[in-house]
């Protein structure tokens, strides 16, 4: 991060307890963070909603004022292309403004009582302390959409950003601190999940745990948190399809698939990694898709490239291994498939946008999450087969169809096993004021994030009978 003061506990930036960097954090740092949050929780809960909202709005304004700085930090740290990084920062700005407004009137509802002498109403109360564990691929947007509703509803927070991208998270917490957030209400501790995450999920002072990341880690986090009696929210992996039918505008279909597959270097849980294409338009679609993939400029985000590097050597290696697996299983490599070398690639983890044709549903490239710019294209004979293939994976996060047939569009929405269904749109890209979450192994299927639904996870409902 460029300095040793990477933990924010009880309103102060501190070095790790041991003086060591986050690769070897003392669990005492995480414990101190929880204790600070517990101590601050009651005061923040009793802070009037309009005042909480004012602070969140002020944080939004500070994020907006630092947008260029945040964008460049995100590019350097995570590798996104500049338009993608700027868009993510703007999303964080908008999220805090949205939940700042929500905090002003979020309290409960009044209901009609059976007795004329009774006032019947509900009150939404904060859980207490929420532990937030976030990934590296959206290192400011995902923390924002967890932090903002947690704070809007009166919870104190302990927060662990991903070790691959902690600096932009630090800057986000700085904006909250500058906006007037009381000490202890937000506490950030960097470090590995085996140390920080374990304390956050098991400490008796934590009431709720919200996690976004891989399915394997998420299931372990969820099991530990549930065993410790916490409320749990998990958003995990995806293997997201776009179905292309004969009635589709093929130029638009290619743009939708390419944007969904290669945007943010394929490093999104909602990225399109399967194109399920009707055989009547299969060859024409593939020809245009290869042209689109080969037109993408790959390079450093600060240099204006369309697609940046993978975040780490490990992520790149995982992508290259899946490319080798796909070749070995008999998929046809149409374009890409190699690591990029030479200037300006030698100092980063760059891979070509990659398209495999003639994939079958049982191939690993068709059913396992790759998390890189690799697309499997599967031919199908009709709509029924397309839906069968789309649903025949363990994940169910985001899915889309490109069609001009109203019946196909409506059947797709009804039959797809996914938390997000899109018609004539890419699988990536989410509105902040509607619920987001997955099905099957993509989610705990408990509470949704974003919009009004994002407030529910962080609150308990109390029903009041006021007789007079």
JSON list of C-alpha atoms in Angstrom, two decimals, residues 296-433:
[
{"chain": "A", "resi": 296, "resn": "UNK", "atom": "CA", "xyz": [-9.47, -5.55, -28.37]},
{"chain": "A", "resi": 297, "resn": "UNK", "atom": "CA", "xyz": [-6.32, -3.66, -27.36]},
{"chain": "A", "resi": 298, "resn": "UNK", "atom": "CA", "xyz": [-4.63, -5.34, -24.42]},
{"chain": "A", "resi": 299, "resn": "UNK", "atom": "CA", "xyz": [-2.23, -3.40, -22.24]},
{"chain": "A", "resi": 300, "resn": "UNK", "atom": "CA", "xyz": [-1.75, -1.30, -19.10]},
{"chain": "A", "resi": 301, "resn": "UNK", "atom": "CA", "xyz": [-4.87, 0.53, -18.04]},
{"chain": "A", "resi": 302, "resn": "UNK", "atom": "CA", "xyz": [-2.96, 3.78, -17.57]},
{"chain": "A", "resi": 303, "resn": "UNK", "atom": "CA", "xyz": [-1.94, 3.60, -21.25]},
{"chain": "A", "resi": 304, "resn": "UNK", "atom": "CA", "xyz": [-5.51, 3.61, -22.50]},
{"chain": "A", "resi": 305, "resn": "UNK", "atom": "CA", "xyz": [-5.89, -0.11, -23.34]},
{"chain": "A", "resi": 306, "resn": "UNK", "atom": "CA", "xyz": [-9.30, -1.71, -23.80]},
{"chain": "A", "resi": 307, "resn": "UNK", "atom": "CA", "xyz": [-8.43, -4.68, -21.57]},
{"chain": "A", "resi": 308, "resn": "UNK", "atom": "CA", "xyz": [-5.94, -4.73, -18.74]},
{"chain": "A", "resi": 309, "resn": "UNK", "atom": "CA", "xyz": [-3.93, -7.54, -17.11]},
{"chain": "A", "resi": 310, "resn": "UNK", "atom": "CA", "xyz": [-5.04, -10.19, -14.71]},
{"chain": "A", "resi": 311, "resn": "UNK", "atom": "CA", "xyz": [-4.57, -9.12, -11.13]},
{"chain": "A", "resi": 312, "resn": "UNK", "atom": "CA", "xyz": [-1.79, -11.55, -10.19]},
{"chain": "A", "resi": 313, "resn": "UNK", "atom": "CA", "xyz": [0.53, -14.27, -11.43]},
{"chain": "A", "resi": 314, "resn": "UNK", "atom": "CA", "xyz": [-1.68, -16.88, -9.76]},
{"chain": "A", "resi": 315, "resn": "UNK", "atom": "CA", "xyz": [-4.80, -15.67, -11.58]},
{"chain": "A", "resi": 316, "resn": "UNK", "atom": "CA", "xyz": [-2.95, -15.67, -14.91]},
{"chain": "A", "resi": 317, "resn": "UNK", "atom": "CA", "xyz": [-1.63, -19.16, -14.28]},
{"chain": "A", "resi": 318, "resn": "UNK", "atom": "CA", "xyz": [-5.13, -20.39, -13.49]},
{"chain": "A", "resi": 319, "resn": "UNK", "atom": "CA", "xyz": [-6.45, -18.97, -16.76]},
{"chain": "A", "resi": 320, "resn": "UNK", "atom": "CA", "xyz": [-3.62, -20.52, -18.79]},
{"chain": "A", "resi": 321, "resn": "UNK", "atom": "CA", "xyz": [-4.25, -23.88, -17.16]},
{"chain": "A", "resi": 322, "resn": "UNK", "atom": "CA", "xyz": [-7.92, -23.77, -18.17]},
{"chain": "A", "resi": 323, "resn": "UNK", "atom": "CA", "xyz": [-6.88, -22.91, -21.74]},
{"chain": "A", "resi": 324, "resn": "UNK", "atom": "CA", "xyz": [-4.67, -26.01, -21.78]},
{"chain": "A", "resi": 325, "resn": "UNK", "atom": "CA", "xyz": [-7.50, -28.10, -20.33]},
{"chain": "A", "resi": 326, "resn": "UNK", "atom": "CA", "xyz": [-9.90, -26.90, -23.01]},
{"chain": "A", "resi": 327, "resn": "UNK", "atom": "CA", "xyz": [-7.44, -27.82, -25.74]},
{"chain": "A", "resi": 328, "resn": "UNK", "atom": "CA", "xyz": [-6.94, -31.23, -24.20]},
{"chain": "A", "resi": 329, "resn": "UNK", "atom": "CA", "xyz": [-10.68, -31.87, -24.00]},
{"chain": "A", "resi": 330, "resn": "UNK", "atom": "CA", "xyz": [-11.13, -31.15, -27.69]},
{"chain": "A", "resi": 331, "resn": "UNK", "atom": "CA", "xyz": [-12.54, -27.63, -27.83]},
{"chain": "A", "resi": 332, "resn": "UNK", "atom": "CA", "xyz": [-11.49, -25.66, -30.93]},
{"chain": "A", "resi": 333, "resn": "UNK", "atom": "CA", "xyz": [-9.31, -22.63, -30.19]},
{"chain": "A", "resi": 334, "resn": "UNK", "atom": "CA", "xyz": [-10.39, -19.89, -32.60]},
{"chain": "A", "resi": 335, "resn": "UNK", "atom": "CA", "xyz": [-8.37, -16.97, -31.25]},
{"chain": "A", "resi": 336, "resn": "UNK", "atom": "CA", "xyz": [-6.18, -16.04, -28.30]},
{"chain": "A", "resi": 337, "resn": "UNK", "atom": "CA", "xyz": [-4.98, -18.64, -25.85]},
{"chain": "A", "resi": 338, "resn": "UNK", "atom": "CA", "xyz": [-1.55, -17.24, -25.04]},
{"chain": "A", "resi": 339, "resn": "UNK", "atom": "CA", "xyz": [0.18, -15.07, -22.50]},
{"chain": "A", "resi": 340, "resn": "UNK", "atom": "CA", "xyz": [1.36, -11.79, -24.02]},
{"chain": "A", "resi": 341, "resn": "UNK", "atom": "CA", "xyz": [5.08, -11.07, -23.74]},
{"chain": "A", "resi": 342, "resn": "UNK", "atom": "CA", "xyz": [7.49, -8.32, -24.71]},
{"chain": "A", "resi": 343, "resn": "UNK", "atom": "CA", "xyz": [6.96, -4.60, -24.16]},
{"chain": "A", "resi": 344, "resn": "UNK", "atom": "CA", "xyz": [4.68, -3.49, -22.55]},
{"chain": "A", "resi": 345, "resn": "UNK", "atom": "CA", "xyz": [3.61, -6.90, -21.26]},
{"chain": "A", "resi": 346, "resn": "UNK", "atom": "CA", "xyz": [6.63, -8.24, -19.41]},
{"chain": "A", "resi": 347, "resn": "UNK", "atom": "CA", "xyz": [5.86, -6.34, -16.22]},
{"chain": "A", "resi": 348, "resn": "UNK", "atom": "CA", "xyz": [2.28, -7.58, -15.95]},
{"chain": "A", "resi": 349, "resn": "UNK", "atom": "CA", "xyz": [0.02, -10.60, -16.20]},
{"chain": "A", "resi": 350, "resn": "UNK", "atom": "CA", "xyz": [-1.47, -10.21, -19.67]},
{"chain": "A", "resi": 351, "resn": "UNK", "atom": "CA", "xyz": [-3.38, -12.82, -21.64]},
{"chain": "A", "resi": 352, "resn": "UNK", "atom": "CA", "xyz": [-5.14, -12.64, -24.99]},
{"chain": "A", "resi": 353, "resn": "UNK", "atom": "CA", "xyz": [-8.94, -12.58, -25.22]},
{"chain": "A", "resi": 354, "resn": "UNK", "atom": "CA", "xyz": [-9.66, -16.24, -25.92]},
{"chain": "A", "resi": 355, "resn": "UNK", "atom": "CA", "xyz": [-12.52, -17.95, -27.77]},
{"chain": "A", "resi": 356, "resn": "UNK", "atom": "CA", "xyz": [-13.12, -21.69, -27.88]},
{"chain": "A", "resi": 357, "resn": "UNK", "atom": "CA", "xyz": [-15.70, -23.12, -30.28]},
{"chain": "A", "resi": 358, "resn": "UNK", "atom": "CA", "xyz": [-17.38, -26.54, -30.39]},
{"chain": "A", "resi": 359, "resn": "UNK", "atom": "CA", "xyz": [-17.44, -26.81, -26.62]},
{"chain": "A", "resi": 360, "resn": "UNK", "atom": "CA", "xyz": [-19.73, -29.38, -25.07]},
{"chain": "A", "resi": 361, "resn": "UNK", "atom": "CA", "xyz": [-21.57, -29.01, -21.74]},
{"chain": "A", "resi": 362, "resn": "UNK", "atom": "CA", "xyz": [-19.48, -31.63, -19.94]},
{"chain": "A", "resi": 363, "resn": "UNK", "atom": "CA", "xyz": [-16.14, -29.95, -20.70]},
{"chain": "A", "resi": 364, "resn": "UNK", "atom": "CA", "xyz": [-14.57, -28.19, -17.74]},
{"chain": "A", "resi": 365, "resn": "UNK", "atom": "CA", "xyz": [-14.31, -25.00, -19.80]},
{"chain": "A", "resi": 366, "resn": "UNK", "atom": "CA", "xyz": [-18.12, -25.11, -20.01]},
{"chain": "A", "resi": 367, "resn": "UNK", "atom": "CA", "xyz": [-18.98, -25.73, -16.37]},
{"chain": "A", "resi": 368, "resn": "UNK", "atom": "CA", "xyz": [-16.17, -24.42, -14.13]},
{"chain": "A", "resi": 369, "resn": "UNK", "atom": "CA", "xyz": [-15.47, -20.79, -13.32]},
{"chain": "A", "resi": 370, "resn": "UNK", "atom": "CA", "xyz": [-12.30, -19.58, -15.08]},
{"chain": "A", "resi": 371, "resn": "UNK", "atom": "CA", "xyz": [-12.21, -15.91, -13.94]},
{"chain": "A", "resi": 372, "resn": "UNK", "atom": "CA", "xyz": [-10.30, -14.71, -16.96]},
{"chain": "A", "resi": 373, "resn": "UNK", "atom": "CA", "xyz": [-11.04, -13.55, -20.54]},
{"chain": "A", "resi": 374, "resn": "UNK", "atom": "CA", "xyz": [-11.92, -17.01, -21.84]},
{"chain": "A", "resi": 375, "resn": "UNK", "atom": "CA", "xyz": [-15.20, -17.80, -23.60]},
{"chain": "A", "resi": 376, "resn": "UNK", "atom": "CA", "xyz": [-16.64, -21.21, -24.47]},
{"chain": "A", "resi": 377, "resn": "UNK", "atom": "CA", "xyz": [-19.12, -21.23, -27.39]},
{"chain": "A", "resi": 378, "resn": "UNK", "atom": "CA", "xyz": [-21.61, -24.12, -27.39]},
{"chain": "A", "resi": 379, "resn": "UNK", "atom": "CA", "xyz": [-23.90, -24.95, -30.34]},
{"chain": "A", "resi": 380, "resn": "UNK", "atom": "CA", "xyz": [-27.53, -25.94, -29.68]},
{"chain": "A", "resi": 381, "resn": "UNK", "atom": "CA", "xyz": [-30.39, -27.01, -31.93]},
{"chain": "A", "resi": 382, "resn": "UNK", "atom": "CA", "xyz": [-33.37, -25.24, -30.36]},
{"chain": "A", "resi": 383, "resn": "UNK", "atom": "CA", "xyz": [-34.57, -23.11, -27.44]},
{"chain": "A", "resi": 384, "resn": "UNK", "atom": "CA", "xyz": [-35.26, -26.12, -25.21]},
{"chain": "A", "resi": 385, "resn": "UNK", "atom": "CA", "xyz": [-31.72, -27.40, -25.60]},
{"chain": "A", "resi": 386, "resn": "UNK", "atom": "CA", "xyz": [-30.35, -23.92, -24.99]},
{"chain": "A", "resi": 387, "resn": "UNK", "atom": "CA", "xyz": [-32.18, -23.70, -21.66]},
{"chain": "A", "resi": 388, "resn": "UNK", "atom": "CA", "xyz": [-31.09, -27.18, -20.66]},
{"chain": "A", "resi": 389, "resn": "UNK", "atom": "CA", "xyz": [-27.45, -26.31, -21.33]},
{"chain": "A", "resi": 390, "resn": "UNK", "atom": "CA", "xyz": [-27.74, -22.90, -19.64]},
{"chain": "A", "resi": 391, "resn": "UNK", "atom": "CA", "xyz": [-29.09, -24.45, -16.43]},
{"chain": "A", "resi": 392, "resn": "UNK", "atom": "CA", "xyz": [-26.84, -27.52, -16.38]},
{"chain": "A", "resi": 393, "resn": "UNK", "atom": "CA", "xyz": [-24.14, -26.05, -14.12]},
{"chain": "A", "resi": 394, "resn": "UNK", "atom": "CA", "xyz": [-23.78, -25.71, -10.36]},
{"chain": "A", "resi": 395, "resn": "UNK", "atom": "CA", "xyz": [-23.89, -21.90, -10.52]},
{"chain": "A", "resi": 396, "resn": "UNK", "atom": "CA", "xyz": [-26.79, -19.52, -11.04]},
{"chain": "A", "resi": 397, "resn": "UNK", "atom": "CA", "xyz": [-25.71, -15.90, -10.85]},
{"chain": "A", "resi": 398, "resn": "UNK", "atom": "CA", "xyz": [-26.37, -13.93, -14.05]},
{"chain": "A", "resi": 399, "resn": "UNK", "atom": "CA", "xyz": [-27.69, -14.98, -17.46]},
{"chain": "A", "resi": 400, "resn": "UNK", "atom": "CA", "xyz": [-28.87, -13.31, -20.64]},
{"chain": "A", "resi": 401, "resn": "UNK", "atom": "CA", "xyz": [-30.57, -14.03, -23.95]},
{"chain": "A", "resi": 402, "resn": "UNK", "atom": "CA", "xyz": [-30.39, -12.19, -27.26]},
{"chain": "A", "resi": 403, "resn": "UNK", "atom": "CA", "xyz": [-33.64, -12.60, -29.19]},
{"chain": "A", "resi": 404, "resn": "UNK", "atom": "CA", "xyz": [-36.39, -10.66, -30.90]},
{"chain": "A", "resi": 405, "resn": "UNK", "atom": "CA", "xyz": [-39.01, -13.30, -30.07]},
{"chain": "A", "resi": 406, "resn": "UNK", "atom": "CA", "xyz": [-41.23, -12.26, -27.17]},
{"chain": "A", "resi": 407, "resn": "UNK", "atom": "CA", "xyz": [-42.09, -15.85, -26.29]},
{"chain": "A", "resi": 408, "resn": "UNK", "atom": "CA", "xyz": [-38.43, -16.81, -26.04]},
{"chain": "A", "resi": 409, "resn": "UNK", "atom": "CA", "xyz": [-37.66, -13.78, -23.92]},
{"chain": "A", "resi": 410, "resn": "UNK", "atom": "CA", "xyz": [-40.46, -14.51, -21.47]},
{"chain": "A", "resi": 411, "resn": "UNK", "atom": "CA", "xyz": [-39.73, -18.22, -21.29]},
{"chain": "A", "resi": 412, "resn": "UNK", "atom": "CA", "xyz": [-36.08, -17.45, -20.65]},
{"chain": "A", "resi": 413, "resn": "UNK", "atom": "CA", "xyz": [-36.95, -15.19, -17.71]},
{"chain": "A", "resi": 414, "resn": "UNK", "atom": "CA", "xyz": [-39.29, -17.86, -16.30]},
{"chain": "A", "resi": 415, "resn": "UNK", "atom": "CA", "xyz": [-37.01, -20.85, -16.79]},
{"chain": "A", "resi": 416, "resn": "UNK", "atom": "CA", "xyz": [-33.45, -19.63, -16.21]},
{"chain": "A", "resi": 417, "resn": "UNK", "atom": "CA", "xyz": [-31.94, -20.70, -12.89]},
{"chain": "A", "resi": 418, "resn": "UNK", "atom": "CA", "xyz": [-30.16, -17.46, -12.05]},
{"chain": "A", "resi": 419, "resn": "UNK", "atom": "CA", "xyz": [-30.57, -14.53, -9.70]},
{"chain": "A", "resi": 420, "resn": "UNK", "atom": "CA", "xyz": [-30.20, -12.01, -12.53]},
{"chain": "A", "resi": 421, "resn": "UNK", "atom": "CA", "xyz": [-31.92, -12.50, -15.90]},
{"chain": "A", "resi": 422, "resn": "UNK", "atom": "CA", "xyz": [-31.32, -10.11, -18.79]},
{"chain": "A", "resi": 423, "resn": "UNK", "atom": "CA", "xyz": [-32.90, -9.84, -22.22]},
{"chain": "A", "resi": 424, "resn": "UNK", "atom": "CA", "xyz": [-30.81, -8.31, -25.03]},
{"chain": "A", "resi": 425, "resn": "UNK", "atom": "CA", "xyz": [-28.12, -7.22, -22.59]},
{"chain": "A", "resi": 426, "resn": "UNK", "atom": "CA", "xyz": [-24.74, -8.43, -21.32]},
{"chain": "A", "resi": 427, "resn": "UNK", "atom": "CA", "xyz": [-24.47, -10.51, -18.14]},
{"chain": "A", "resi": 428, "resn": "UNK", "atom": "CA", "xyz": [-22.30, -7.88, -16.44]},
{"chain": "A", "resi": 429, "resn": "UNK", "atom": "CA", "xyz": [-23.48, -4.48, -15.22]},
{"chain": "A", "resi": 430, "resn": "UNK", "atom": "CA", "xyz": [-25.90, -3.97, -12.35]},
{"chain": "A", "resi": 431, "resn": "UNK", "atom": "CA", "xyz": [-28.26, -1.21, -11.27]},
{"chain": "A", "resi": 432, "resn": "UNK", "atom": "CA", "xyz": [-27.61, -0.19, -7.67]},
{"chain": "A", "resi": 433, "resn": "UNK", "atom": "CA", "xyz": [-31.27, 0.26, -6.65]}
]
